[in-house]
Amino acid sequence: MSLNDLWFLLIAVLFTGFFFLEGFDFGVGMATGLVPRNDQQKRLMINTIGPFWDANEVWLITAAGAMFAAFPHFYATMFSGYYLVFVFILLGLILRGVSFEFRGKAEGKWWTGTWDACILIGSFLPPMLFGMAFAALVKGVPIQQNMDLKAGFSDVFNGYTVWIGLTVVGMCLMHGLTFISLRTIGEVRDRARVMASKFLPVLGILLAGMVVWTYFATDLFARRGPFMYAAVAVGIVAYVLTWYFLKQCREGWAFGMTGAVILLTFVSLFVGLFPRFMVSSINSAFDLTIYNASSSHYTLKAMTIVAATLLPFVLAYQAWSYFVFHKRLSEKDHLEY
């Protein structure tokens, strides 16, 4: 495996890990408008992700940093073409983080109502826009010979990208609902599990539409047919098992299955793209790949040494935080947020 291959793999792992971990964060945020009956239950839901949400976003920051250092042409082309999309993603993430911190600092319907609305907006916008951006990336955008991207409105905002964006939102919402049922006890746990069961058919329609539309709108199935068909088959099994484990009240396994659907989706995306990063809708010769978009061999080698040294500590810290805060929460516990 070359260093170019290795850093493509690491970036794929970082983005996939981000959507697995931050996916339930986004889902819990969106579910605050669906599950709770009162303010105490809403606070309980927010506290389920209180110790984790900011650490989960480190995966996104690390992925962006790795892109910048390992594949600067990819970083420059994508960020210049998607610049408005990323501005709104960043605003959504900031709005969400600020809302978590400020909501519990004062009382009053206007105060909490305002931050509740900000949590909903900040939890919906990033997965929706990320889904649209990745969909445009695999469908093809007008990258020119000099790696300049001049994407118009319809290149990012069209039927396919909107459907994929909604599907990513749906996956995050389902992942969040199973996480709430896993991390709480009492009425919130039951309501989250029932809500997840009711939403599952909607998610099934979104996922089926994503597979069919991707088959016709991109070349992923043509390039990686056996892997893509296998991923779809495993995804169907995970989807059915989600329904089964929800019926059995085995929330941990249900959470694992919703996470598996997210993992399969993003792993399939990167496998279908490899060795490309971005597909040019003008000419396949203008595609951005791990070869024409990379840094020098020396830079990649230095980055590999740094990553191999520091990454184990980062992963160990995050695993430790999940272990420490694994206990289920109830409305009687001290709620910080």
PDB file of N, CA and C in Angstrom, residues 236-325:
ATOM      1  N   ILE A 236     -29.460  -4.362   3.961  1.00  0.00           N
ATOM      2  CA  ILE A 236     -30.843  -4.833   4.122  1.00  0.00           C
ATOM      3  C   ILE A 236     -30.964  -5.688   5.392  1.00  0.00           C
ATOM      4  N   VAL A 237     -29.946  -6.541   5.618  1.00  0.00           N
ATOM      5  CA  VAL A 237     -29.955  -7.380   6.824  1.00  0.00           C
ATOM      6  C   VAL A 237     -29.913  -6.500   8.081  1.00  0.00           C
ATOM      7  N   ALA A 238     -29.041  -5.469   8.065  1.00  0.00           N
ATOM      8  CA  ALA A 238     -28.934  -4.565   9.226  1.00  0.00           C
ATOM      9  C   ALA A 238     -30.238  -3.819   9.445  1.00  0.00           C
ATOM     10  N   TYR A 239     -30.885  -3.414   8.362  1.00  0.00           N
ATOM     11  CA  TYR A 239     -32.164  -2.698   8.469  1.00  0.00           C
ATOM     12  C   TYR A 239     -33.232  -3.593   9.117  1.00  0.00           C
ATOM     13  N   VAL A 240     -33.328  -4.830   8.643  1.00  0.00           N
ATOM     14  CA  VAL A 240     -34.334  -5.762   9.198  1.00  0.00           C
ATOM     15  C   VAL A 240     -34.028  -6.062  10.669  1.00  0.00           C
ATOM     16  N   LEU A 241     -32.729  -6.229  10.979  1.00  0.00           N
ATOM     17  CA  LEU A 241     -32.362  -6.510  12.369  1.00  0.00           C
ATOM     18  C   LEU A 241     -32.647  -5.315  13.288  1.00  0.00           C
ATOM     19  N   THR A 242     -32.571  -4.106  12.747  1.00  0.00           N
ATOM     20  CA  THR A 242     -32.939  -2.936  13.549  1.00  0.00           C
ATOM     21  C   THR A 242     -34.384  -3.052  14.007  1.00  0.00           C
ATOM     22  N   TRP A 243     -35.264  -3.381  13.071  1.00  0.00           N
ATOM     23  CA  TRP A 243     -36.681  -3.563  13.414  1.00  0.00           C
ATOM     24  C   TRP A 243     -36.844  -4.676  14.450  1.00  0.00           C
ATOM     25  N   TYR A 244     -36.125  -5.791  14.263  1.00  0.00           N
ATOM     26  CA  TYR A 244     -36.256  -6.927  15.177  1.00  0.00           C
ATOM     27  C   TYR A 244     -35.798  -6.556  16.587  1.00  0.00           C
ATOM     28  N   PHE A 245     -34.631  -5.920  16.693  1.00  0.00           N
ATOM     29  CA  PHE A 245     -34.093  -5.594  18.019  1.00  0.00           C
ATOM     30  C   PHE A 245     -34.920  -4.506  18.716  1.00  0.00           C
ATOM     31  N   LEU A 246     -35.507  -3.597  17.952  1.00  0.00           N
ATOM     32  CA  LEU A 246     -36.406  -2.611  18.566  1.00  0.00           C
ATOM     33  C   LEU A 246     -37.632  -3.308  19.156  1.00  0.00           C
ATOM     34  N   LYS A 247     -38.167  -4.286  18.428  1.00  0.00           N
ATOM     35  CA  LYS A 247     -39.325  -5.035  18.934  1.00  0.00           C
ATOM     36  C   LYS A 247     -38.964  -5.820  20.192  1.00  0.00           C
ATOM     37  N   GLN A 248     -37.714  -6.293  20.274  1.00  0.00           N
ATOM     38  CA  GLN A 248     -37.258  -7.081  21.427  1.00  0.00           C
ATOM     39  C   GLN A 248     -36.769  -6.207  22.584  1.00  0.00           C
ATOM     40  N   CYS A 249     -36.814  -4.875  22.400  1.00  0.00           N
ATOM     41  CA  CYS A 249     -36.316  -3.911  23.416  1.00  0.00           C
ATOM     42  C   CYS A 249     -34.830  -4.115  23.707  1.00  0.00           C
ATOM     43  N   ARG A 250     -34.069  -4.504  22.707  1.00  0.00           N
ATOM     44  CA  ARG A 250     -32.617  -4.668  22.854  1.00  0.00           C
ATOM     45  C   ARG A 250     -31.961  -3.465  22.172  1.00  0.00           C
ATOM     46  N   GLU A 251     -31.929  -2.353  22.914  1.00  0.00           N
ATOM     47  CA  GLU A 251     -31.528  -1.081  22.308  1.00  0.00           C
ATOM     48  C   GLU A 251     -30.068  -1.058  21.857  1.00  0.00           C
ATOM     49  N   GLY A 252     -29.195  -1.750  22.596  1.00  0.00           N
ATOM     50  CA  GLY A 252     -27.784  -1.756  22.224  1.00  0.00           C
ATOM     51  C   GLY A 252     -27.563  -2.355  20.844  1.00  0.00           C
ATOM     52  N   TRP A 253     -28.219  -3.463  20.587  1.00  0.00           N
ATOM     53  CA  TRP A 253     -28.092  -4.101  19.275  1.00  0.00           C
ATOM     54  C   TRP A 253     -28.756  -3.264  18.183  1.00  0.00           C
ATOM     55  N   ALA A 254     -29.888  -2.651  18.514  1.00  0.00           N
ATOM     56  CA  ALA A 254     -30.548  -1.785  17.527  1.00  0.00           C
ATOM     57  C   ALA A 254     -29.652  -0.602  17.159  1.00  0.00           C
ATOM     58  N   PHE A 255     -28.995  -0.033  18.186  1.00  0.00           N
ATOM     59  CA  PHE A 255     -28.061   1.066  17.928  1.00  0.00           C
ATOM     60  C   PHE A 255     -26.905   0.591  17.035  1.00  0.00           C
ATOM     61  N   GLY A 256     -26.416  -0.597  17.296  1.00  0.00           N
ATOM     62  CA  GLY A 256     -25.345  -1.145  16.458  1.00  0.00           C
ATOM     63  C   GLY A 256     -25.775  -1.312  15.010  1.00  0.00           C
ATOM     64  N   MET A 257     -27.033  -1.702  14.790  1.00  0.00           N
ATOM     65  CA  MET A 257     -27.524  -1.906  13.424  1.00  0.00           C
ATOM     66  C   MET A 257     -27.716  -0.570  12.684  1.00  0.00           C
ATOM     67  N   THR A 258     -28.244   0.442  13.379  1.00  0.00           N
ATOM     68  CA  THR A 258     -28.378   1.752  12.705  1.00  0.00           C
ATOM     69  C   THR A 258     -26.986   2.323  12.397  1.00  0.00           C
ATOM     70  N   GLY A 259     -26.030   2.047  13.293  1.00  0.00           N
ATOM     71  CA  GLY A 259     -24.658   2.470  13.009  1.00  0.00           C
ATOM     72  C   GLY A 259     -24.077   1.723  11.819  1.00  0.00           C
ATOM     73  N   ALA A 260     -24.434   0.437  11.697  1.00  0.00           N
ATOM     74  CA  ALA A 260     -23.926  -0.355  10.575  1.00  0.00           C
ATOM     75  C   ALA A 260     -24.433   0.196   9.235  1.00  0.00           C
ATOM     76  N   VAL A 261     -25.683   0.646   9.217  1.00  0.00           N
ATOM     77  CA  VAL A 261     -26.236   1.223   7.977  1.00  0.00           C
ATOM     78  C   VAL A 261     -25.447   2.481   7.584  1.00  0.00           C
ATOM     79  N   ILE A 262     -25.112   3.310   8.572  1.00  0.00           N
ATOM     80  CA  ILE A 262     -24.318   4.509   8.284  1.00  0.00           C
ATOM     81  C   ILE A 262     -22.920   4.121   7.790  1.00  0.00           C
ATOM     82  N   LEU A 263     -22.288   3.171   8.473  1.00  0.00           N
ATOM     83  CA  LEU A 263     -20.948   2.744   8.070  1.00  0.00           C
ATOM     84  C   LEU A 263     -20.948   2.204   6.646  1.00  0.00           C
ATOM     85  N   LEU A 264     -21.921   1.367   6.333  1.00  0.00           N
ATOM     86  CA  LEU A 264     -21.975   0.774   4.990  1.00  0.00           C
ATOM     87  C   LEU A 264     -22.160   1.850   3.928  1.00  0.00           C
ATOM     88  N   THR A 265     -22.979   2.850   4.231  1.00  0.00           N
ATOM     89  CA  THR A 265     -23.239   3.910   3.259  1.00  0.00           C
ATOM     90  C   THR A 265     -21.957   4.669   2.913  1.00  0.00           C
ATOM     91  N   PHE A 266     -21.214   5.072   3.933  1.00  0.00           N
ATOM     92  CA  PHE A 266     -20.028   5.896   3.665  1.00  0.00           C
ATOM     93  C   PHE A 266     -18.829   5.066   3.206  1.00  0.00           C
ATOM     94  N   VAL A 267     -18.724   3.833   3.678  1.00  0.00           N
ATOM     95  CA  VAL A 267     -17.664   2.962   3.154  1.00  0.00           C
ATOM     96  C   VAL A 267     -17.905   2.705   1.664  1.00  0.00           C
ATOM     97  N   SER A 268     -19.160   2.474   1.286  1.00  0.00           N
ATOM     98  CA  SER A 268     -19.478   2.250  -0.132  1.00  0.00           C
ATOM     99  C   SER A 268     -19.137   3.472  -0.965  1.00  0.00           C
ATOM    100  N   LEU A 269     -19.395   4.645  -0.419  1.00  0.00           N
ATOM    101  CA  LEU A 269     -19.090   5.880  -1.143  1.00  0.00           C
ATOM    102  C   LEU A 269     -17.592   5.972  -1.444  1.00  0.00           C
ATOM    103  N   PHE A 270     -16.755   5.740  -0.433  1.00  0.00           N
ATOM    104  CA  PHE A 270     -15.311   5.886  -0.634  1.00  0.00           C
ATOM    105  C   PHE A 270     -14.743   4.742  -1.483  1.00  0.00           C
ATOM    106  N   VAL A 271     -15.270   3.534  -1.311  1.00  0.00           N
ATOM    107  CA  VAL A 271     -14.807   2.423  -2.154  1.00  0.00           C
ATOM    108  C   VAL A 271     -15.175   2.689  -3.609  1.00  0.00           C
ATOM    109  N   GLY A 272     -16.385   3.204  -3.847  1.00  0.00           N
ATOM    110  CA  GLY A 272     -16.814   3.514  -5.206  1.00  0.00           C
ATOM    111  C   GLY A 272     -15.995   4.636  -5.826  1.00  0.00           C
ATOM    112  N   LEU A 273     -15.553   5.573  -5.008  1.00  0.00           N
ATOM    113  CA  LEU A 273     -14.768   6.694  -5.524  1.00  0.00           C
ATOM    114  C   LEU A 273     -13.327   6.302  -5.840  1.00  0.00           C
ATOM    115  N   PHE A 274     -12.708   5.482  -4.992  1.00  0.00           N
ATOM    116  CA  PHE A 274     -11.278   5.194  -5.071  1.00  0.00           C
ATOM    117  C   PHE A 274     -10.832   4.822  -6.488  1.00  0.00           C
ATOM    118  N   PRO A 275      -9.727   5.357  -6.992  1.00  0.00           N
ATOM    119  CA  PRO A 275      -8.758   6.252  -6.338  1.00  0.00           C
ATOM    120  C   PRO A 275      -9.089   7.728  -6.538  1.00  0.00           C
ATOM    121  N   ARG A 276     -10.322   8.033  -6.905  1.00  0.00           N
ATOM    122  CA  ARG A 276     -10.698   9.426  -7.125  1.00  0.00           C
ATOM    123  C   ARG A 276     -11.168  10.058  -5.812  1.00  0.00           C
ATOM    124  N   PHE A 277     -11.049  11.362  -5.764  1.00  0.00           N
ATOM    125  CA  PHE A 277     -11.651  12.125  -4.670  1.00  0.00           C
ATOM    126  C   PHE A 277     -12.895  12.857  -5.156  1.00  0.00           C
ATOM    127  N   MET A 278     -12.777  13.432  -6.367  1.00  0.00           N
ATOM    128  CA  MET A 278     -13.886  14.184  -6.938  1.00  0.00           C
ATOM    129  C   MET A 278     -14.013  13.806  -8.417  1.00  0.00           C
ATOM    130  N   VAL A 279     -15.263  13.651  -8.861  1.00  0.00           N
ATOM    131  CA  VAL A 279     -15.536  13.263 -10.246  1.00  0.00           C
ATOM    132  C   VAL A 279     -15.846  14.513 -11.059  1.00  0.00           C
ATOM    133  N   SER A 280     -15.154  14.656 -12.184  1.00  0.00           N
ATOM    134  CA  SER A 280     -15.416  15.795 -13.064  1.00  0.00           C
ATOM    135  C   SER A 280     -16.548  15.456 -14.015  1.00  0.00           C
ATOM    136  N   SER A 281     -17.544  16.330 -14.104  1.00  0.00           N
ATOM    137  CA  SER A 281     -18.648  16.123 -15.042  1.00  0.00           C
ATOM    138  C   SER A 281     -18.274  16.585 -16.447  1.00  0.00           C
ATOM    139  N   ILE A 282     -17.100  17.213 -16.610  1.00  0.00           N
ATOM    140  CA  ILE A 282     -16.668  17.694 -17.925  1.00  0.00           C
ATOM    141  C   ILE A 282     -15.892  16.614 -18.663  1.00  0.00           C
ATOM    142  N   ASN A 283     -14.904  16.031 -17.960  1.00  0.00           N
ATOM    143  CA  ASN A 283     -14.055  15.028 -18.588  1.00  0.00           C
ATOM    144  C   ASN A 283     -13.424  14.182 -17.485  1.00  0.00           C
ATOM    145  N   SER A 284     -13.461  12.869 -17.636  1.00  0.00           N
ATOM    146  CA  SER A 284     -12.901  11.998 -16.593  1.00  0.00           C
ATOM    147  C   SER A 284     -11.397  12.221 -16.412  1.00  0.00           C
ATOM    148  N   ALA A 285     -10.741  12.780 -17.420  1.00  0.00           N
ATOM    149  CA  ALA A 285      -9.304  13.067 -17.298  1.00  0.00           C
ATOM    150  C   ALA A 285      -9.046  14.178 -16.290  1.00  0.00           C
ATOM    151  N   PHE A 286     -10.085  14.943 -15.967  1.00  0.00           N
ATOM    152  CA  PHE A 286      -9.931  16.052 -15.018  1.00  0.00           C
ATOM    153  C   PHE A 286     -10.308  15.651 -13.581  1.00  0.00           C
ATOM    154  N   ASP A 287     -10.634  14.374 -13.366  1.00  0.00           N
ATOM    155  CA  ASP A 287     -10.969  13.923 -12.011  1.00  0.00           C
ATOM    156  C   ASP A 287      -9.819  14.211 -11.058  1.00  0.00           C
ATOM    157  N   LEU A 288     -10.143  14.516  -9.816  1.00  0.00           N
ATOM    158  CA  LEU A 288      -9.118  14.656  -8.777  1.00  0.00           C
ATOM    159  C   LEU A 288      -8.898  13.298  -8.137  1.00  0.00           C
ATOM    160  N   THR A 289      -7.662  12.838  -8.147  1.00  0.00           N
ATOM    161  CA  THR A 289      -7.349  11.510  -7.633  1.00  0.00           C
ATOM    162  C   THR A 289      -6.314  11.602  -6.518  1.00  0.00           C
ATOM    163  N   ILE A 290      -6.011  10.457  -5.929  1.00  0.00           N
ATOM    164  CA  ILE A 290      -5.014  10.437  -4.849  1.00  0.00           C
ATOM    165  C   ILE A 290      -3.613  10.702  -5.399  1.00  0.00           C
ATOM    166  N   TYR A 291      -3.476  10.723  -6.732  1.00  0.00           N
ATOM    167  CA  TYR A 291      -2.152  10.942  -7.329  1.00  0.00           C
ATOM    168  C   TYR A 291      -1.955  12.401  -7.750  1.00  0.00           C
ATOM    169  N   ASN A 292      -2.930  12.969  -8.461  1.00  0.00           N
ATOM    170  CA  ASN A 292      -2.715  14.340  -8.937  1.00  0.00           C
ATOM    171  C   ASN A 292      -3.085  15.400  -7.893  1.00  0.00           C
ATOM    172  N   ALA A 293      -3.676  14.986  -6.755  1.00  0.00           N
ATOM    173  CA  ALA A 293      -4.091  15.968  -5.746  1.00  0.00           C
ATOM    174  C   ALA A 293      -3.243  15.886  -4.481  1.00  0.00           C
ATOM    175  N   SER A 294      -2.197  15.067  -4.469  1.00  0.00           N
ATOM    176  CA  SER A 294      -1.496  14.795  -3.213  1.00  0.00           C
ATOM    177  C   SER A 294      -0.313  15.727  -2.965  1.00  0.00           C
ATOM    178  N   SER A 295       0.151  15.723  -1.705  1.00  0.00           N
ATOM    179  CA  SER A 295       1.373  16.424  -1.335  1.00  0.00           C
ATOM    180  C   SER A 295       2.576  15.583  -1.762  1.00  0.00           C
ATOM    181  N   SER A 296       3.760  16.071  -1.418  1.00  0.00           N
ATOM    182  CA  SER A 296       4.978  15.334  -1.770  1.00  0.00           C
ATOM    183  C   SER A 296       5.096  14.064  -0.920  1.00  0.00           C
ATOM    184  N   HIS A 297       5.940  13.157  -1.372  1.00  0.00           N
ATOM    185  CA  HIS A 297       6.166  11.911  -0.625  1.00  0.00           C
ATOM    186  C   HIS A 297       6.727  12.206   0.763  1.00  0.00           C
ATOM    187  N   TYR A 298       7.596  13.208   0.841  1.00  0.00           N
ATOM    188  CA  TYR A 298       8.197  13.556   2.142  1.00  0.00           C
ATOM    189  C   TYR A 298       7.117  14.010   3.129  1.00  0.00           C
ATOM    190  N   THR A 299       6.189  14.861   2.658  1.00  0.00           N
ATOM    191  CA  THR A 299       5.098  15.348   3.522  1.00  0.00           C
ATOM    192  C   THR A 299       4.235  14.191   4.008  1.00  0.00           C
ATOM    193  N   LEU A 300       3.878  13.313   3.102  1.00  0.00           N
ATOM    194  CA  LEU A 300       3.035  12.172   3.486  1.00  0.00           C
ATOM    195  C   LEU A 300       3.758  11.272   4.499  1.00  0.00           C
ATOM    196  N   LYS A 301       5.067  11.116   4.312  1.00  0.00           N
ATOM    197  CA  LYS A 301       5.839  10.271   5.239  1.00  0.00           C
ATOM    198  C   LYS A 301       5.881  10.901   6.632  1.00  0.00           C
ATOM    199  N   ALA A 302       6.124  12.219   6.683  1.00  0.00           N
ATOM    200  CA  ALA A 302       6.158  12.905   7.982  1.00  0.00           C
ATOM    201  C   ALA A 302       4.803  12.844   8.671  1.00  0.00           C
ATOM    202  N   MET A 303       3.728  13.037   7.903  1.00  0.00           N
ATOM    203  CA  MET A 303       2.378  12.969   8.477  1.00  0.00           C
ATOM    204  C   MET A 303       2.076  11.579   9.023  1.00  0.00           C
ATOM    205  N   THR A 304       2.550  10.561   8.331  1.00  0.00           N
ATOM    206  CA  THR A 304       2.299   9.181   8.775  1.00  0.00           C
ATOM    207  C   THR A 304       2.951   8.920  10.131  1.00  0.00           C
ATOM    208  N   ILE A 305       4.182   9.430  10.306  1.00  0.00           N
ATOM    209  CA  ILE A 305       4.881   9.235  11.585  1.00  0.00           C
ATOM    210  C   ILE A 305       4.132   9.952  12.717  1.00  0.00           C
ATOM    211  N   VAL A 306       3.692  11.194  12.441  1.00  0.00           N
ATOM    212  CA  VAL A 306       2.959  11.958  13.462  1.00  0.00           C
ATOM    213  C   VAL A 306       1.642  11.267  13.819  1.00  0.00           C
ATOM    214  N   ALA A 307       0.919  10.834  12.795  1.00  0.00           N
ATOM    215  CA  ALA A 307      -0.378  10.185  13.029  1.00  0.00           C
ATOM    216  C   ALA A 307      -0.212   8.888  13.813  1.00  0.00           C
ATOM    217  N   ALA A 308       0.810   8.105  13.468  1.00  0.00           N
ATOM    218  CA  ALA A 308       1.028   6.830  14.168  1.00  0.00           C
ATOM    219  C   ALA A 308       1.397   7.062  15.630  1.00  0.00           C
ATOM    220  N   THR A 309       2.005   8.212  15.919  1.00  0.00           N
ATOM    221  CA  THR A 309       2.405   8.514  17.293  1.00  0.00           C
ATOM    222  C   THR A 309       1.239   9.010  18.143  1.00  0.00           C
ATOM    223  N   LEU A 310       0.412   9.899  17.565  1.00  0.00           N
ATOM    224  CA  LEU A 310      -0.616  10.578  18.357  1.00  0.00           C
ATOM    225  C   LEU A 310      -1.980   9.886  18.329  1.00  0.00           C
ATOM    226  N   LEU A 311      -2.286   9.232  17.213  1.00  0.00           N
ATOM    227  CA  LEU A 311      -3.640   8.679  17.053  1.00  0.00           C
ATOM    228  C   LEU A 311      -4.040   7.710  18.167  1.00  0.00           C
ATOM    229  N   PRO A 312      -3.158   6.814  18.615  1.00  0.00           N
ATOM    230  CA  PRO A 312      -3.578   5.890  19.691  1.00  0.00           C
ATOM    231  C   PRO A 312      -4.032   6.606  20.960  1.00  0.00           C
ATOM    232  N   PHE A 313      -3.389   7.743  21.297  1.00  0.00           N
ATOM    233  CA  PHE A 313      -3.786   8.479  22.496  1.00  0.00           C
ATOM    234  C   PHE A 313      -5.173   9.100  22.330  1.00  0.00           C
ATOM    235  N   VAL A 314      -5.439   9.644  21.134  1.00  0.00           N
ATOM    236  CA  VAL A 314      -6.741  10.249  20.869  1.00  0.00           C
ATOM    237  C   VAL A 314      -7.848   9.200  20.949  1.00  0.00           C
ATOM    238  N   LEU A 315      -7.612   8.050  20.319  1.00  0.00           N
ATOM    239  CA  LEU A 315      -8.622   6.988  20.330  1.00  0.00           C
ATOM    240  C   LEU A 315      -8.834   6.448  21.745  1.00  0.00           C
ATOM    241  N   ALA A 316      -7.741   6.310  22.508  1.00  0.00           N
ATOM    242  CA  ALA A 316      -7.859   5.802  23.876  1.00  0.00           C
ATOM    243  C   ALA A 316      -8.647   6.773  24.751  1.00  0.00           C
ATOM    244  N   TYR A 317      -8.398   8.073  24.573  1.00  0.00           N
ATOM    245  CA  TYR A 317      -9.134   9.065  25.362  1.00  0.00           C
ATOM    246  C   TYR A 317     -10.635   8.998  25.067  1.00  0.00           C
ATOM    247  N   GLN A 318     -10.975   8.895  23.771  1.00  0.00           N
ATOM    248  CA  GLN A 318     -12.397   8.873  23.430  1.00  0.00           C
ATOM    249  C   GLN A 318     -13.071   7.593  23.930  1.00  0.00           C
ATOM    250  N   ALA A 319     -12.370   6.484  23.801  1.00  0.00           N
ATOM    251  CA  ALA A 319     -12.929   5.221  24.312  1.00  0.00           C
ATOM    252  C   ALA A 319     -13.143   5.305  25.830  1.00  0.00           C
ATOM    253  N   TRP A 320     -12.204   5.927  26.522  1.00  0.00           N
ATOM    254  CA  TRP A 320     -12.313   6.069  27.979  1.00  0.00           C
ATOM    255  C   TRP A 320     -13.513   6.929  28.356  1.00  0.00           C
ATOM    256  N   SER A 321     -13.748   8.029  27.619  1.00  0.00           N
ATOM    257  CA  SER A 321     -14.883   8.902  27.929  1.00  0.00           C
ATOM    258  C   SER A 321     -16.206   8.165  27.731  1.00  0.00           C
ATOM    259  N   TYR A 322     -16.300   7.322  26.709  1.00  0.00           N
ATOM    260  CA  TYR A 322     -17.540   6.559  26.510  1.00  0.00           C
ATOM    261  C   TYR A 322     -17.717   5.529  27.624  1.00  0.00           C
ATOM    262  N   PHE A 323     -16.601   4.973  28.101  1.00  0.00           N
ATOM    263  CA  PHE A 323     -16.702   4.000  29.192  1.00  0.00           C
ATOM    264  C   PHE A 323     -17.166   4.677  30.485  1.00  0.00           C
ATOM    265  N   VAL A 324     -16.587   5.839  30.778  1.00  0.00           N
ATOM    266  CA  VAL A 324     -16.917   6.543  32.024  1.00  0.00           C
ATOM    267  C   VAL A 324     -18.390   6.975  32.044  1.00  0.00           C
ATOM    268  N   PHE A 325     -18.907   7.433  30.903  1.00  0.00           N
ATOM    269  CA  PHE A 325     -20.282   7.959  30.857  1.00  0.00           C
ATOM    270  C   PHE A 325     -21.244   6.969  30.195  1.00  0.00           C
TER     271      PHE A 325
END
